[in-house]
CSV table of C-alpha atoms in Angstrom, one decimal:
chain,number,residue,atom,x,y,z
A,1347,MET,CA,191.4,112.6,-4.3
A,1348,LYS,CA,189.0,115.2,-4.8
A,1349,LYS,CA,191.7,117.4,-5.8
A,1350,ASN,CA,192.8,114.7,-8.9
A,1351,ILE,CA,188.9,114.9,-10.1
A,1352,PRO,CA,188.2,118.0,-12.4
A,1353,TRP,CA,186.0,120.6,-10.9
A,1354,TRP,CA,183.9,120.0,-13.9
A,1355,LEU,CA,183.4,116.2,-13.6
A,1356,ARG,CA,182.6,116.7,-10.0
A,1357,ILE,CA,180.0,119.1,-10.7
A,1358,SER,CA,179.0,116.9,-13.9
A,1359,ALA,CA,178.4,114.0,-11.5
A,1360,LYS,CA,176.5,115.9,-8.5
A,1361,ILE,CA,174.3,117.5,-11.2
A,1362,LEU,CA,173.5,113.8,-12.4
A,1363,LEU,CA,173.0,112.3,-8.6
A,1364,SER,CA,170.9,115.3,-7.9
A,1365,ARG,CA,168.3,113.8,-10.4
A,1366,ILE,CA,168.1,110.2,-9.0
A,1367,PRO,CA,165.2,110.6,-6.7
A,1368,ILE,CA,166.8,109.6,-3.2
A,1369,GLY,CA,166.2,111.7,0.0
A,1370,TYR,CA,169.0,114.4,1.3
A,1371,ASP,CA,169.5,112.6,4.3
A,1372,PHE,CA,171.2,109.6,2.7
A,1373,TRP,CA,173.1,112.1,0.4
A,1374,GLN,CA,174.5,113.5,3.1
A,1375,ARG,CA,175.4,110.5,5.5
A,1376,ILE,CA,178.0,109.9,2.6
A,1377,GLY,CA,179.1,113.3,2.3
A,1378,LEU,CA,178.1,113.8,-1.1
A,1379,PHE,CA,175.8,116.9,-0.5
A,1380,ARG,CA,175.7,119.0,2.7
A,1381,HIS,CA,174.0,122.3,2.8
A,1382,GLY,CA,177.6,124.6,4.0
A,1383,HIS,CA,179.3,124.2,7.4
A,1384,MET,CA,176.2,125.0,9.7
A,1385,ASP,CA,176.6,121.8,11.4
A,1386,GLN,CA,180.4,122.6,12.7
A,1387,ALA,CA,180.5,124.3,16.3
A,1388,SER,CA,182.9,127.0,15.9
A,1389,TYR,CA,182.1,127.8,12.0
A,1390,VAL,CA,178.3,128.6,13.6
A,1391,ILE,CA,179.9,130.9,16.2
A,1392,ASN,CA,182.3,132.3,14.3
A,1393,VAL,CA,179.6,133.4,11.6
A,1394,PHE,CA,176.9,134.3,14.6
A,1395,ASN,CA,179.4,136.9,16.2
A,1396,SER,CA,180.8,138.5,12.7
A,1397,HIS,CA,177.0,139.2,11.5
A,1398,ILE,CA,176.4,140.5,15.1
A,1399,SER,CA,178.9,142.7,14.9
A,1400,MET,CA,178.7,144.0,11.4
A,1401,SER,CA,174.6,144.5,12.2
A,1402,GLY,CA,176.0,146.9,15.1
A,1403,LEU,CA,173.8,144.9,17.9
A,1404,ASP,CA,176.8,143.7,20.0
A,1405,GLY,CA,175.4,143.2,23.6
A,1406,ASP,CA,171.9,144.5,22.5
A,1407,LEU,CA,169.9,141.1,21.5
A,1408,GLN,CA,168.0,140.6,24.3
A,1409,GLY,CA,164.2,140.0,23.5
A,1410,LYS,CA,165.5,140.8,19.0
A,1411,THR,CA,164.1,138.7,16.7
A,1412,LEU,CA,166.6,137.5,14.3
A,1413,LEU,CA,165.8,135.7,11.3
A,1414,GLU,CA,167.9,132.9,9.6
A,1415,LEU,CA,167.7,132.4,5.8
A,1416,GLY,CA,169.4,128.8,5.2
A,1417,PRO,CA,170.3,127.8,8.8
A,1418,GLY,CA,171.2,123.9,6.5
A,1419,ASP,CA,172.3,121.3,8.5
A,1420,SER,CA,171.5,122.4,11.9
A,1421,ILE,CA,169.4,124.5,13.9
A,1422,PHE,CA,172.8,125.9,15.9
A,1423,THR,CA,172.4,129.9,15.4
A,1424,ALA,CA,168.9,129.6,17.5
A,1425,ILE,CA,170.8,127.9,20.2
A,1426,VAL,CA,173.6,130.6,19.9
A,1427,ALA,CA,171.3,133.5,19.6
A,1428,ALA,CA,169.3,132.1,23.0
A,1429,CYS,CA,171.8,132.5,24.9
A,1430,TYR,CA,172.0,136.5,24.1
A,1431,GLY,CA,168.2,136.5,24.7
A,1432,CYS,CA,167.0,136.4,21.1
A,1433,ASN,CA,164.0,135.0,19.8
A,1434,THR,CA,164.9,133.0,16.4
A,1435,ILE,CA,162.9,132.3,13.0
A,1436,LEU,CA,165.0,130.1,10.9
A,1437,ILE,CA,164.2,129.8,6.9
A,1438,ASP,CA,165.4,127.3,4.8
A,1439,ALA,CA,163.8,125.3,1.4
A,1440,GLY,CA,163.3,122.3,3.3
A,1441,SER,CA,163.4,119.7,6.5
A,1442,PHE,CA,167.5,119.8,6.3
A,1443,ALA,CA,168.6,120.3,10.4
A,1444,THR,CA,170.1,117.0,11.4
A,1445,ARG,CA,167.7,115.3,14.2
A,1446,ASN,CA,170.8,113.8,15.7
A,1447,ILE,CA,170.0,115.7,19.4
A,1448,ASN,CA,173.3,114.5,20.9
A,1449,SER,CA,174.5,116.7,18.3
A,1450,TYR,CA,172.9,119.7,19.8
A,1451,LYS,CA,173.5,118.5,23.6
A,1452,LYS,CA,177.2,118.6,22.8
A,1453,PHE,CA,176.9,121.9,20.8
A,1454,SER,CA,175.3,123.3,23.7
A,1455,GLU,CA,178.5,122.2,25.8
A,1456,ASN,CA,180.4,123.9,23.6
A,1457,LEU,CA,178.8,126.8,24.3
A,1458,GLU,CA,178.9,127.1,27.9
A,1459,LYS,CA,182.8,126.2,27.7
A,1460,ARG,CA,183.1,129.3,26.2
A,1461,GLY,CA,181.5,131.0,28.9
A,1462,LEU,CA,178.1,131.5,27.1
A,1463,SER,CA,174.7,130.6,28.7
A,1464,PRO,CA,172.7,128.1,26.2
A,1465,PRO,CA,169.4,127.0,27.7
A,1466,ASN,CA,169.0,123.4,29.5
A,1467,ILE,CA,168.0,121.2,26.3
A,1468,SER,CA,169.8,118.5,28.3
A,1469,ASP,CA,166.6,116.6,28.7
A,1470,ALA,CA,165.5,116.9,25.0
A,1471,GLU,CA,164.5,114.3,23.4
A,1472,THR,CA,163.1,116.0,19.7
A,1473,LEU,CA,164.2,118.3,17.4
A,1474,ASP,CA,161.0,120.7,18.5
A,1475,ASP,CA,161.8,120.2,22.1
A,1476,ILE,CA,164.9,122.5,21.5
A,1477,LEU,CA,163.4,124.8,19.4
A,1478,ILE,CA,160.4,125.7,22.2
A,1479,SER,CA,164.1,126.0,24.5
A,1480,CYS,CA,165.6,128.4,22.0
A,1481,LYS,CA,162.2,130.4,22.0
A,1482,ALA,CA,162.8,129.5,17.9
A,1483,ARG,CA,160.7,128.6,14.7
A,1484,TYR,CA,162.0,126.3,12.1
A,1485,LEU,CA,160.2,127.3,9.3
A,1486,THR,CA,160.8,124.6,6.0
A,1487,ASP,CA,158.7,125.8,3.3
A,1488,GLY,CA,161.3,128.5,1.5
A,1489,LEU,CA,159.6,131.7,0.4
A,1490,SER,CA,156.3,130.2,1.2
A,1491,SER,CA,157.4,130.5,5.0
A,1492,PHE,CA,157.5,134.4,5.3
A,1493,LYS,CA,153.5,134.1,5.0
A,1494,TYR,CA,154.0,132.7,8.7
A,1495,ILE,CA,155.4,136.1,9.6
A,1496,GLU,CA,154.2,139.3,10.4
A,1497,THR,CA,155.4,142.5,9.3
A,1498,GLY,CA,157.7,144.3,11.0
A,1499,SER,CA,158.3,141.7,13.5
A,1500,VAL,CA,161.8,141.0,12.9
A,1501,ASP,CA,164.9,143.1,14.1
A,1502,LEU,CA,167.9,141.5,12.2
A,1503,ILE,CA,168.4,138.8,9.0
A,1504,LEU,CA,171.6,137.2,8.9
A,1505,SER,CA,172.7,134.8,5.9
A,1506,GLN,CA,175.4,133.0,5.5
A,1507,ALA,CA,176.1,131.5,1.6
A,1508,VAL,CA,172.3,131.4,0.7
A,1509,LEU,CA,171.4,133.9,-1.4
A,1510,GLU,CA,173.4,132.4,-4.5
A,1511,HIS,CA,171.2,129.6,-4.0
A,1512,VAL,CA,168.0,131.5,-4.5
A,1513,ARG,CA,166.2,131.0,-7.4
A,1514,LYS,CA,166.4,133.9,-9.5
A,1515,ASN,CA,162.5,134.1,-10.0
A,1516,ASP,CA,162.1,134.4,-6.1
A,1517,PHE,CA,165.3,136.9,-5.7
A,1518,LEU,CA,163.0,139.7,-6.0
A,1519,GLU,CA,160.2,138.3,-4.0
A,1520,THR,CA,162.6,137.1,-1.2
A,1521,MET,CA,164.0,140.6,-0.8
A,1522,LYS,CA,160.2,142.3,-0.8
A,1523,GLU,CA,159.6,139.6,1.8
A,1524,CYS,CA,162.7,140.3,4.1
A,1525,ALA,CA,162.3,143.8,3.3
A,1526,ARG,CA,158.3,143.3,5.0
A,1527,VAL,CA,159.5,141.3,7.9
A,1528,LEU,CA,162.3,143.9,9.1
């Protein structure tokens, strides 16, 4: 069905629908708007491994702090990073990560099957419980979130298909903040 609708019509419809004062949760549930694929286990693992490999930090994440710009619809990156002893800061423009705790438990089981050792989140009841277990923070005020991060406290910043969504007026300041926290 989607392939039969011209791209320009799909984009126009999404722009019009995005103006309706309905929360992101609703649009996500019906499959209209999504923040990437960061809620799909294999995708998250591949993205994480790719970024770590390119950074040259393979096998050397213990005690490091990773910052992810735009975690999208999950905090899966924090769980993967915790497998390697890495602390995580997740920054997004809003609180878009799913609150479905079972999806995180299932993801954690998937990591165990792959031979990794994620933190024990079997008793987690909230997203905050998982964040604590992962030594992670989830900051959802976009660019303003950087004010809660100390200068020089981050070892690596990763982002997957996010920078093109940063508003032009905020881009330079975002890059300055990234440089400051590194």
